[in-house]
């Protein structure tokens, strides 16, 4: 227990050092808190998995998708890799599982990085893509192992199916937890911004009817802000939504 405690302290320090060096924008308390809560919940889930059951049931892709939305894919991959290392040491996972999920985590990070966050259904599609890639990856790794050692075909089928199902379900898990986590940690995600940009929002509808000139002015400003944000590498969705509401005080 002392050894695991020391390793946890070391990896926590390493993660915070990484954040301070490369990701200073996410050093706020709410971002660190959601990272810690997700890690603790995931570790608890890993401990509750019955002895002898396949660790491929662990939803690492869901962890990366959720944390990527609240922070960014790099932070999510870094924390998932640290968590995978800690679990492998403390739970005694074999090398095949660690290598498989290291690659699956890399696939998940790349897949969520390409999402534009304009539609929530994109998360379901991303989960399906991750599931297919995980299925092919696990089958390939088992096929390579069969050339070296004796591998049970039923074991290969079971783990491949589990990896596929976990990938597919990860999009749905993330979709279901996002509103709860947004509310609990008071972090506006790109999906929350997209909802605020909906012209059917009561406040925007009121602006449209009570001050139509200001409403159309805000639309023009939003287009300019979005283009400017894209040009300088800022957050175009945040700039667009801010422009929608920048004159709302005229009501």
Coordinates of N, CA and C in Angstrom, one line a residue:
X1 N 0.8 -1.2 0.0 CA 0.0 0.0 0.0 C 0.9 1.3 0.0
X2 N 2.0 1.2 0.8 CA 2.9 2.4 0.8 C 3.5 2.6 -0.6
X3 N 3.9 1.5 -1.2 CA 4.4 1.7 -2.6 C 3.4 2.3 -3.6
X4 N 2.2 1.8 -3.5 CA 1.2 2.4 -4.4 C 0.9 3.8 -4.1
X5 N 0.9 4.2 -2.8 CA 0.7 5.5 -2.4 C 1.8 6.5 -2.9
X6 N 3.0 6.0 -2.8 CA 4.2 6.8 -3.3 C 4.0 7.0 -4.9
X7 N 3.7 5.9 -5.6 CA 3.5 6.0 -7.0 C 2.4 7.0 -7.4
X8 N 1.3 7.0 -6.6 CA 0.2 7.9 -6.8 C 0.6 9.3 -6.6
X9 N 1.4 9.6 -5.6 CA 1.9 10.9 -5.3 C 2.8 11.4 -6.4
X10 N 3.7 10.5 -6.9 CA 4.6 10.8 -8.0 C 3.9 11.2 -9.3
X11 N 2.9 10.3 -9.6 CA 2.2 10.6 -10.9 C 1.3 11.8 -10.8
X12 N 0.7 12.1 -9.6 CA -0.1 13.3 -9.4 C 0.8 14.5 -9.6
X13 N 2.0 14.5 -9.0 CA 2.9 15.6 -9.1 C 3.3 15.8 -10.6
X14 N 3.6 14.7 -11.3 CA 4.0 14.7 -12.7 C 2.9 15.3 -13.6
X15 N 1.6 14.9 -13.3 CA 0.5 15.4 -14.0 C 0.3 16.9 -13.8
X16 N 0.4 17.4 -12.5 CA 0.3 18.8 -12.2 C 1.4 19.6 -12.8
X17 N 2.6 19.0 -12.9 CA 3.8 19.7 -13.5 C 3.5 19.8 -15.0
X18 N 3.0 18.8 -15.6 CA 2.6 18.8 -17.0 C 1.6 20.0 -17.3
X19 N 0.5 20.0 -16.4 CA -0.5 21.0 -16.6 C 0.1 22.4 -16.4
X20 N 1.0 22.6 -15.5 CA 1.6 23.9 -15.2 C 2.5 24.4 -16.4
X21 N 3.1 23.4 -17.0 CA 4.1 23.7 -18.1 C 3.4 23.9 -19.4
X22 N 2.4 23.0 -19.7 CA 1.8 23.0 -21.1 C 0.4 23.4 -21.2
X23 N -0.4 23.3 -20.1 CA -1.8 23.5 -20.1 C -2.3 24.5 -19.0
X24 N -1.7 25.7 -19.0 CA -2.0 26.6 -17.9 C -3.4 27.1 -17.9
X25 N -4.1 27.0 -19.1 CA -5.5 27.5 -19.2 C -6.4 26.6 -18.4
X26 N -6.0 25.4 -18.0 CA -6.9 24.5 -17.4 C -6.5 24.2 -15.9
X27 N -5.7 25.1 -15.3 CA -5.3 24.9 -13.9 C -6.3 25.5 -12.9
X28 N -7.5 26.0 -13.4 CA -8.5 26.4 -12.5 C -9.1 25.3 -11.7
X29 N -9.6 25.6 -10.6 CA -10.1 24.6 -9.6 C -11.2 23.7 -10.2
X30 N -12.1 24.2 -11.0 CA -13.2 23.4 -11.5 C -12.6 22.4 -12.5
X31 N -11.7 22.7 -13.3 CA -11.1 21.8 -14.3 C -10.3 20.7 -13.6
X32 N -9.5 21.1 -12.6 CA -8.7 20.1 -11.8 C -9.7 19.2 -11.0
X33 N -10.8 19.8 -10.5 CA -11.7 19.0 -9.7 C -12.4 17.9 -10.6
X34 N -12.8 18.3 -11.8 CA -13.5 17.3 -12.6 C -12.5 16.2 -13.1
X35 N -11.2 16.6 -13.3 CA -10.2 15.6 -13.6 C -10.0 14.6 -12.5
X36 N -10.0 15.1 -11.2 CA -9.8 14.3 -10.1 C -11.0 13.4 -9.8
X37 N -12.2 13.9 -9.9 CA -13.4 13.1 -9.7 C -13.5 12.0 -10.7
X38 N -13.3 12.3 -12.0 CA -13.4 11.3 -13.0 C -12.3 10.2 -12.8
X39 N -11.1 10.6 -12.4 CA -10.0 9.6 -12.1 C -10.4 8.7 -10.9
X40 N -10.9 9.3 -9.9 CA -11.3 8.5 -8.7 C -12.5 7.6 -9.0
X41 N -13.4 8.1 -9.7 CA -14.6 7.2 -10.1 C -14.1 6.1 -10.9
X42 N -13.2 6.3 -11.9 CA -12.7 5.3 -12.8 C -11.9 4.2 -12.0
X43 N -11.1 4.7 -11.1 CA -10.3 3.8 -10.2 C -11.2 2.9 -9.4
X44 N -12.3 3.5 -8.8 CA -13.3 2.8 -8.0 C -13.9 1.7 -8.9
X45 N -14.3 2.1 -10.1 CA -14.9 1.1 -11.0 C -14.0 -0.1 -11.3
X46 N -12.7 0.2 -11.5 CA -11.7 -0.8 -11.8 C -11.6 -1.8 -10.6
X47 N -11.6 -1.2 -9.4 CA -11.5 -2.1 -8.2 C -12.8 -3.0 -8.0
X48 N -13.9 -2.5 -8.5 CA -15.2 -3.2 -8.3 C -15.4 -4.3 -9.3
X49 N -14.5 -4.3 -10.4 CA -14.6 -5.4 -11.4 C -14.3 -6.7 -10.7
X50 N -15.1 -7.7 -10.8 CA -14.8 -9.0 -10.1 C -13.5 -9.6 -10.6
X51 N -12.9 -10.3 -9.6 CA -11.6 -11.0 -9.9 C -11.8 -12.0 -11.0
X52 N -10.9 -12.0 -12.0 CA -10.9 -12.9 -13.1 C -11.7 -12.4 -14.3
X53 N -12.5 -11.3 -14.1 CA -13.2 -10.8 -15.2 C -12.3 -10.0 -16.1
X54 N -12.6 -9.9 -17.4 CA -11.8 -9.2 -18.3 C -11.7 -7.7 -18.1
X55 N -10.5 -7.1 -18.0 CA -10.4 -5.7 -17.8 C -10.8 -4.9 -19.0
X56 N -11.0 -5.6 -20.1 CA -11.5 -4.8 -21.3 C -12.9 -4.2 -21.1
X57 N -13.5 -4.5 -20.0 CA -14.8 -3.9 -19.7 C -14.7 -2.4 -19.2
X58 N -13.4 -2.0 -18.9 CA -13.2 -0.7 -18.4 C -13.4 0.4 -19.5
X59 N -14.2 1.4 -19.3 CA -14.6 2.3 -20.3 C -13.6 3.5 -20.5
X60 N -12.3 3.1 -20.8 CA -11.3 4.2 -21.1 C -11.7 5.1 -22.2
X61 N -12.3 4.7 -23.3 CA -12.8 5.7 -24.3 C -13.7 6.7 -23.8
X62 N -14.7 6.3 -22.9 CA -15.7 7.2 -22.3 C -14.9 8.3 -21.5
X63 N -13.9 7.8 -20.7 CA -13.2 8.7 -19.8 C -12.5 9.8 -20.7
X64 N -11.9 9.3 -21.8 CA -11.2 10.3 -22.7 C -12.1 11.2 -23.4
X65 N -13.3 10.7 -23.8 CA -14.3 11.6 -24.5 C -14.8 12.7 -23.6
X66 N -15.2 12.3 -22.3 CA -15.7 13.2 -21.4 C -14.7 14.3 -21.0
X67 N -13.5 13.8 -20.6 CA -12.4 14.8 -20.2 C -12.0 15.7 -21.3
X68 N -12.0 15.1 -22.6 CA -11.6 16.0 -23.7 C -12.6 17.1 -23.9
X69 N -13.8 16.9 -23.7 CA -14.8 17.9 -23.9 C -14.7 19.0 -22.8
X70 N -14.4 18.6 -21.6 CA -14.2 19.6 -20.5 C -12.9 20.3 -20.5
X71 N -11.8 19.6 -21.1 CA -10.5 20.2 -21.1 C -10.0 20.2 -22.6
X72 N -9.2 19.2 -22.9 CA -8.8 19.0 -24.3 C -8.2 17.6 -24.5
X73 N -8.1 17.0 -25.7 CA -7.7 15.6 -25.9 C -6.3 15.3 -25.3
X74 N -5.4 16.3 -25.4 CA -4.1 16.0 -24.8 C -4.1 15.7 -23.3
X75 N -4.8 16.5 -22.6 CA -4.9 16.3 -21.2 C -5.6 15.0 -20.9
X76 N -6.7 14.7 -21.6 CA -7.4 13.4 -21.4 C -6.5 12.2 -21.7
X77 N -5.7 12.3 -22.7 CA -4.8 11.1 -23.0 C -3.7 11.0 -22.0
X78 N -3.2 12.1 -21.5 CA -2.2 12.1 -20.5 C -2.7 11.5 -19.2
X79 N -3.9 12.0 -18.8 CA -4.5 11.4 -17.5 C -4.9 10.0 -17.6
X80 N -5.4 9.6 -18.8 CA -5.8 8.2 -19.0 C -4.6 7.3 -19.0
X81 N -3.5 7.8 -19.6 CA -2.2 7.0 -19.6 C -1.7 6.8 -18.2
X82 N -1.7 7.9 -17.4 CA -1.3 7.8 -16.0 C -2.1 6.8 -15.2
X83 N -3.5 6.9 -15.4 CA -4.4 6.1 -14.7 C -4.2 4.6 -15.1
X84 N -4.0 4.4 -16.4 CA -3.7 3.0 -16.9 C -2.5 2.4 -16.3
X85 N -1.4 3.2 -16.1 CA -0.2 2.8 -15.5 C -0.4 2.4 -14.0
X86 N -1.1 3.3 -13.3 CA -1.4 3.0 -11.9 C -2.2 1.7 -11.7
X87 N -3.3 1.6 -12.5 CA -4.1 0.4 -12.4 C -3.3 -0.9 -12.8
X88 N -2.4 -0.8 -13.8 CA -1.7 -1.9 -14.2 C -0.7 -2.4 -13.1
X89 N -0.1 -1.4 -12.4 CA 0.8 -1.8 -11.3 C 0.0 -2.3 -10.1
X90 N -1.1 -1.7 -9.7 CA -1.8 -2.1 -8.5 C -2.7 -3.3 -8.7
X91 N -3.3 -3.4 -9.9 CA -4.2 -4.5 -10.2 C -3.6 -5.7 -10.9
X92 N -2.3 -5.5 -11.3 CA -1.6 -6.6 -11.9 C -2.1 -7.0 -13.3
X93 N -2.5 -6.0 -14.1 CA -2.9 -6.2 -15.5 C -1.7 -6.7 -16.3
X94 N -2.0 -7.5 -17.3 CA -0.9 -8.0 -18.2 C -0.5 -7.0 -19.2
X95 N 0.6 -7.3 -19.8 CA 1.2 -6.4 -20.8 C 0.3 -6.2 -22.0
X96 N -0.4 -7.3 -22.4 CA -1.2 -7.2 -23.6 C -2.3 -6.2 -23.4
X97 N -3.0 -6.2 -22.2 CA -4.1 -5.3 -21.9 C -3.6 -3.9 -21.9
X98 N -2.4 -3.6 -21.3 CA -1.9 -2.3 -21.1 C -1.6 -1.7 -22.5
X99 N -0.9 -2.5 -23.4 CA -0.6 -2.1 -24.7 C -1.8 -1.8 -25.6
X100 N -2.8 -2.7 -25.4 CA -4.1 -2.5 -26.2 C -4.7 -1.2 -25.8
X101 N -4.9 -1.0 -24.5 CA -5.6 0.2 -24.1 C -4.8 1.5 -24.3
X102 N -3.5 1.4 -24.3 CA -2.7 2.5 -24.6 C -3.0 3.0 -26.1
X103 N -3.1 2.0 -27.0 CA -3.4 2.3 -28.4 C -4.8 2.7 -28.6
X104 N -5.7 2.1 -27.8 CA -7.2 2.5 -27.9 C -7.3 3.9 -27.4
X105 N -6.6 4.3 -26.3 CA -6.7 5.6 -25.8 C -6.2 6.6 -26.8
X106 N -5.1 6.2 -27.6 CA -4.6 7.1 -28.6 C -5.6 7.3 -29.7
X107 N -6.3 6.2 -30.1 CA -7.4 6.2 -31.1 C -8.5 7.1 -30.6
X108 N -8.9 7.0 -29.4 CA -10.0 7.8 -28.8 C -9.6 9.3 -28.8
X109 N -8.4 9.6 -28.4 CA -8.0 11.0 -28.4 C -8.0 11.6 -29.8
X110 N -7.6 10.8 -30.8 CA -7.6 11.3 -32.2 C -9.0 11.5 -32.7
X111 N -9.9 10.5 -32.3 CA -11.3 10.6 -32.8 C -12.0 11.8 -32.2
X112 N -11.9 12.0 -30.9 CA -12.6 13.1 -30.3 C -12.1 14.5 -30.7
X113 N -10.8 14.5 -31.1 CA -10.2 15.8 -31.5 C -10.8 16.2 -32.8
X114 N -11.3 15.3 -33.6 CA -11.9 15.7 -34.9 C -13.3 16.1 -34.9
X115 N -14.0 16.0 -33.7 CA -15.4 16.3 -33.6 C -15.5 17.8 -33.5
X116 N -16.5 18.4 -34.2 CA -16.7 19.8 -34.3 C -17.7 20.3 -33.2
X117 N -18.3 19.4 -32.4 CA -19.2 19.7 -31.3 C -20.4 20.5 -31.8
X118 N -20.8 20.3 -33.0 CA -22.0 21.0 -33.5 C -23.3 20.2 -33.2
X119 N -23.2 18.9 -33.1 CA -24.3 18.0 -32.9 C -23.9 17.0 -31.8
X120 N -24.8 16.7 -30.9 CA -24.5 15.7 -29.9 C -24.5 14.3 -30.4
X121 N -25.1 14.1 -31.5 CA -25.1 12.7 -32.1 C -23.7 12.4 -32.6
X122 N -22.8 13.4 -32.8 CA -21.4 13.1 -33.2 C -20.7 12.3 -32.2
X123 N -21.1 12.4 -30.9 CA -20.5 11.5 -29.9 C -20.8 10.1 -30.1
X124 N -22.0 9.8 -30.5 CA -22.4 8.4 -30.8 C -21.6 7.8 -31.9
X125 N -21.5 8.6 -33.0 CA -20.7 8.2 -34.1 C -19.3 8.0 -33.8
X126 N -18.7 8.9 -33.0 CA -17.3 8.7 -32.5 C -17.2 7.4 -31.7
X127 N -18.1 7.1 -30.9 CA -18.1 5.9 -30.1 C -18.1 4.7 -31.0
X128 N -18.9 4.7 -32.0 CA -18.9 3.6 -33.0 C -17.6 3.4 -33.7
X129 N -17.0 4.5 -34.1 CA -15.7 4.5 -34.8 C -14.6 3.9 -33.8
X130 N -14.6 4.4 -32.6 CA -13.7 3.9 -31.6 C -13.9 2.4 -31.4
X131 N -15.1 1.9 -31.3 CA -15.4 0.5 -31.1 C -14.9 -0.4 -32.2
X132 N -15.1 0.1 -33.5 CA -14.6 -0.7 -34.6 C -13.1 -0.8 -34.6
X133 N -12.5 0.4 -34.4 CA -11.0 0.3 -34.3 C -10.5 -0.5 -33.2
X134 N -11.1 -0.5 -32.0 CA -10.7 -1.3 -30.9 C -10.9 -2.8 -31.2
X135 N -12.0 -3.1 -31.9 CA -12.2 -4.5 -32.2 C -11.1 -5.0 -33.1
X136 N -10.8 -4.3 -34.2 CA -9.7 -4.7 -35.1 C -8.3 -4.7 -34.4
X137 N -8.1 -3.8 -33.5 CA -6.8 -3.7 -32.8 C -6.6 -5.0 -31.9
X138 N -7.7 -5.3 -31.1 CA -7.6 -6.4 -30.1 C -7.4 -7.7 -30.9
X139 N -8.2 -7.9 -32.0 CA -8.0 -9.1 -32.8 C -6.6 -9.2 -33.4
X140 N -6.1 -8.1 -33.8 CA -4.7 -8.1 -34.4 C -3.7 -8.5 -33.3
X141 N -3.8 -7.9 -32.1 CA -2.8 -8.2 -31.1 C -2.9 -9.6 -30.7
X142 N -4.1 -10.2 -30.5 CA -4.3 -11.6 -30.2 C -3.7 -12.5 -31.3
X143 N -3.9 -12.1 -32.6 CA -3.3 -12.9 -33.7 C -1.8 -12.9 -33.7
X144 N -1.2 -11.8 -33.3 CA 0.3 -11.8 -33.2 C 0.7 -12.7 -32.0
X145 N 0.0 -12.6 -30.9 CA 0.3 -13.4 -29.7 C 0.2 -14.9 -30.1
X146 N -0.7 -15.3 -30.9 CA -0.9 -16.7 -31.2 C 0.3 -17.3 -32.0
X147 N 1.0 -16.4 -32.6 CA 2.3 -16.9 -33.3 C 3.4 -17.2 -32.3
X148 N 3.2 -16.7 -31.0 CA 4.3 -16.9 -30.0 C 3.9 -17.8 -28.9
X149 N 2.6 -17.7 -28.4 CA 2.1 -18.5 -27.4 C 0.8 -19.1 -27.7
X150 N 0.3 -20.1 -26.9 CA -1.0 -20.6 -27.2 C -2.1 -19.7 -26.6
X151 N -3.0 -19.3 -27.5 CA -4.1 -18.4 -27.1 C -5.4 -19.0 -27.3
X152 N -6.3 -18.9 -26.3 CA -7.6 -19.5 -26.4 C -8.5 -18.6 -27.3
X153 N -9.1 -19.2 -28.3 CA -9.9 -18.5 -29.3 C -11.1 -17.8 -28.6
X154 N -11.7 -18.5 -27.6 CA -12.9 -17.9 -26.9 C -12.5 -16.7 -26.1
X155 N -11.3 -16.7 -25.6 CA -10.7 -15.5 -24.9 C -10.6 -14.3 -25.8
X156 N -10.1 -14.6 -27.0 CA -9.9 -13.6 -28.0 C -11.2 -13.0 -28.4
X157 N -12.2 -13.9 -28.7 CA -13.5 -13.4 -29.1 C -14.2 -12.6 -28.0
X158 N -14.1 -13.0 -26.7 CA -14.7 -12.3 -25.6 C -14.1 -10.9 -25.5
X159 N -12.7 -10.8 -25.5 CA -12.1 -9.5 -25.3 C -12.3 -8.6 -26.5
X160 N -12.4 -9.1 -27.7 CA -12.6 -8.3 -28.9 C -14.0 -7.7 -28.8
X161 N -15.0 -8.6 -28.4 CA -16.4 -8.1 -28.4 C -16.5 -7.0 -27.3
X162 N -15.9 -7.3 -26.1 CA -15.9 -6.3 -25.0 C -15.3 -5.0 -25.4
X163 N -14.2 -5.0 -26.1 CA -13.5 -3.8 -26.5 C -14.5 -3.0 -27.5
X164 N -15.1 -3.8 -28.4 CA -16.0 -3.1 -29.4 C -17.2 -2.5 -28.6
X165 N -17.8 -3.2 -27.7 CA -19.0 -2.7 -27.0 C -18.7 -1.5 -26.1
X166 N -17.5 -1.6 -25.5 CA -17.1 -0.5 -24.6 C -16.9 0.8 -25.5
X167 N -16.3 0.6 -26.6 CA -16.1 1.8 -27.5 C -17.4 2.3 -28.0
X168 N -18.4 1.5 -28.4 CA -19.7 1.9 -28.9 C -20.5 2.6 -27.8
X169 N -20.4 2.0 -26.6 CA -21.2 2.6 -25.5 C -20.6 3.8 -24.9
X170 N -19.3 4.1 -25.2 CA -18.6 5.2 -24.6 C -19.3 6.5 -25.0
X171 N -19.7 6.6 -26.3 CA -20.3 7.8 -26.8 C -21.6 8.1 -26.1
X172 N -22.4 7.0 -25.8 CA -23.7 7.2 -25.1 C -23.4 7.6 -23.6
X173 N -22.4 6.9 -23.0 CA -22.1 7.3 -21.6 C -21.7 8.8 -21.5
X174 N -20.9 9.2 -22.4 CA -20.5 10.6 -22.4 C -21.7 11.5 -22.6
X175 N -22.5 11.2 -23.6 CA -23.7 12.0 -23.9 C -24.6 12.1 -22.7
X176 N -24.8 11.0 -21.9 CA -25.7 11.0 -20.8 C -25.1 11.8 -19.6
X177 N -23.8 11.7 -19.4 CA -23.2 12.4 -18.2 C -22.9 13.9 -18.4
X178 N -22.8 14.3 -19.7 CA -22.4 15.7 -19.9 C -23.2 16.7 -19.2
X179 N -24.6 16.7 -19.4 CA -25.4 17.7 -18.7 C -25.2 17.7 -17.2
X180 N -25.1 16.5 -16.6 CA -24.9 16.4 -15.1 C -23.6 17.0 -14.7
X181 N -22.5 16.7 -15.4 CA -21.2 17.2 -15.1 C -21.1 18.7 -15.3
X182 N -21.7 19.2 -16.4 CA -21.7 20.6 -16.7 C -22.4 21.4 -15.5
X183 N -23.5 20.9 -15.0 CA -24.2 21.5 -14.0 C -23.4 21.4 -12.6
X184 N -22.8 20.3 -12.4 CA -22.1 20.1 -11.1 C -20.8 20.9 -11.0
X185 N -20.1 21.0 -12.1 CA -18.8 21.7 -12.1 C -18.8 23.1 -12.7
X186 N -20.0 23.5 -13.1 CA -20.2 24.9 -13.7 C -19.1 25.1 -14.8
X187 N -19.0 24.2 -15.7 CA -18.1 24.4 -16.8 C -19.0 24.3 -18.1
X188 N -18.9 25.4 -18.9 CA -19.7 25.4 -20.2 C -18.9 24.6 -21.2
X189 N -19.4 23.6 -21.7 CA -18.8 22.8 -22.8 C -19.2 23.4 -24.2
X190 N -18.5 22.9 -25.2 CA -18.9 23.4 -26.6 C -20.4 23.1 -26.9
X191 N -20.9 22.0 -26.3 CA -22.3 21.7 -26.5 C -23.2 22.7 -25.8
X192 N -22.8 23.1 -24.6 CA -23.5 24.1 -23.9 C -23.6 25.4 -24.6
X193 N -22.4 25.8 -25.2 CA -22.3 27.0 -26.0 C -23.2 26.9 -27.3
X194 N -23.3 25.7 -27.9 CA -24.1 25.5 -29.1 C -25.6 25.7 -28.7
X195 N -26.0 25.2 -27.5 CA -27.4 25.4 -27.1 C -27.7 26.9 -26.9
X196 N -26.7 27.7 -26.3 CA -26.9 29.1 -26.1 C -27.0 29.8 -27.5
X197 N -26.3 29.3 -28.5 CA -26.4 29.9 -29.8 C -27.7 29.6 -30.6
X198 N -28.5 28.8 -30.0 CA -29.8 28.4 -30.7 C -30.7 29.7 -30.7
X199 N -31.1 30.1 -31.9 CA -31.9 31.3 -32.0 C -33.3 31.1 -31.4
X200 N -33.7 29.9 -30.9 CA -34.9 29.7 -30.2 C -34.8 29.9 -28.7
X201 N -33.6 30.3 -28.3 CA -33.4 30.6 -26.9 C -34.4 31.8 -26.5
X202 N -35.1 31.7 -25.4 CA -36.1 32.8 -25.1 C -35.5 34.2 -25.1
X203 N -34.3 34.3 -24.6 CA -33.7 35.7 -24.6 C -33.4 36.2 -25.9
X204 N -32.9 35.4 -26.9 CA -32.6 35.8 -28.2 C -33.9 36.1 -29.0
X205 N -34.9 35.3 -28.7 CA -36.2 35.5 -29.4 C -36.8 36.8 -28.9
X206 N -36.7 37.1 -27.6 CA -37.2 38.4 -27.1 C -36.4 39.6 -27.8
X207 N -35.1 39.4 -27.9 CA -34.3 40.5 -28.6 C -34.7 40.7 -30.0
X208 N -35.0 39.5 -30.7 CA -35.5 39.6 -32.1 C -36.8 40.4 -32.2
X209 N -37.7 40.3 -31.3 CA -39.0 40.9 -31.4 C -39.0 42.3 -30.8
X210 N -38.2 42.6 -29.8 CA -38.3 43.9 -29.1 C -37.2 44.8 -29.7
X211 N -36.1 44.3 -30.2 CA -35.1 45.2 -30.7 C -34.5 44.5 -32.0
X212 N -35.3 44.4 -33.1 CA -34.9 43.7 -34.3 C -33.6 44.3 -34.9
X213 N -33.4 45.6 -34.8 CA -32.2 46.2 -35.3 C -30.9 45.7 -34.6
X214 N -31.0 45.7 -33.2 CA -29.9 45.2 -32.4 C -29.7 43.7 -32.7
X215 N -30.8 43.0 -32.9 CA -30.7 41.5 -33.1 C -29.9 41.3 -34.4
X216 N -30.2 42.0 -35.5 CA -29.5 41.7 -36.8 C -28.1 42.3 -36.7
X217 N -27.9 43.3 -35.9 CA -26.5 43.8 -35.7 C -25.7 42.8 -35.0
X218 N -26.3 42.1 -34.0 CA -25.6 41.1 -33.2 C -25.2 39.9 -34.1
X219 N -26.1 39.5 -35.1 CA -25.8 38.5 -36.0 C -24.5 38.8 -36.9
X220 N -24.5 40.1 -37.3 CA -23.3 40.5 -38.1 C -22.1 40.5 -37.3
X221 N -22.2 41.0 -36.1 CA -21.0 41.0 -35.2 C -20.5 39.5 -34.9
X222 N -21.5 38.6 -34.8 CA -21.1 37.2 -34.5 C -20.3 36.6 -35.6
X223 N -20.7 36.9 -36.9 CA -20.0 36.4 -38.0 C -18.6 37.0 -38.1
X224 N -18.4 38.2 -37.8 CA -17.1 38.9 -37.7 C -16.2 38.3 -36.6
X225 N -16.8 38.1 -35.5 CA -16.1 37.5 -34.3 C -15.6 36.1 -34.6
X226 N -16.5 35.3 -35.2 CA -16.2 33.9 -35.4 C -15.0 33.8 -36.4
X227 N -15.1 34.7 -37.5 CA -14.0 34.7 -38.5 C -12.7 35.1 -37.8
X228 N -12.8 36.1 -37.0 CA -11.5 36.7 -36.3 C -11.0 35.6 -35.4
X229 N -11.8 34.9 -34.6 CA -11.3 33.9 -33.7 C -10.7 32.8 -34.4
X230 N -11.2 32.3 -35.6 CA -10.6 31.3 -36.3 C -9.3 31.7 -36.9
X231 N -9.1 33.0 -37.2 CA -7.9 33.5 -37.8 C -6.8 33.5 -36.8
X232 N -7.1 33.8 -35.5 CA -6.0 33.9 -34.5 C -5.9 32.7 -33.6
X233 N -6.7 31.6 -33.9 CA -6.6 30.4 -33.1 C -7.4 30.4 -31.8
X234 N -8.3 31.4 -31.7 CA -9.2 31.4 -30.5 C -10.4 30.5 -30.6
X235 N -11.3 30.6 -29.7 CA -12.4 29.7 -29.7 C -13.6 30.3 -30.5
X236 N -13.8 29.9 -31.7 CA -14.8 30.6 -32.5 C -16.3 30.4 -32.0
X237 N -16.6 29.3 -31.4 CA -17.9 29.1 -30.8 C -18.2 30.1 -29.7
X238 N -17.2 30.2 -28.8 CA -17.3 31.1 -27.7 C -17.5 32.6 -28.2
X239 N -16.7 32.9 -29.2 CA -16.7 34.3 -29.7 C -18.1 34.5 -30.4
X240 N -18.6 33.6 -31.1 CA -19.9 33.7 -31.8 C -21.0 33.9 -30.7
X241 N -21.0 33.1 -29.7 CA -22.1 33.1 -28.7 C -22.0 34.4 -27.9
X242 N -20.8 34.8 -27.6 CA -20.6 36.1 -26.9 C -21.2 37.3 -27.7
X243 N -21.0 37.2 -29.0 CA -21.5 38.3 -29.9 C -23.0 38.3 -29.9
X244 N -23.6 37.1 -29.9 CA -25.1 37.1 -29.9 C -25.7 37.9 -28.7
X245 N -25.0 37.8 -27.6 CA -25.5 38.4 -26.3 C -24.9 39.7 -25.9
X246 N -24.0 40.2 -26.7 CA -23.2 41.4 -26.3 C -24.0 42.6 -26.1
X247 N -25.2 42.7 -26.7 CA -26.0 43.9 -26.6 C -27.4 43.6 -25.9
X248 N -27.4 42.5 -25.2 CA -28.6 42.0 -24.6 C -29.1 43.0 -23.5
X249 N -28.2 43.8 -23.0 CA -28.6 44.8 -22.0 C -29.6 45.8 -22.5
X250 N -29.7 46.0 -23.8 CA -30.6 47.0 -24.4 C -32.1 46.6 -24.1
X251 N -32.3 45.4 -23.7 CA -33.7 45.0 -23.4 C -34.1 45.6 -22.1

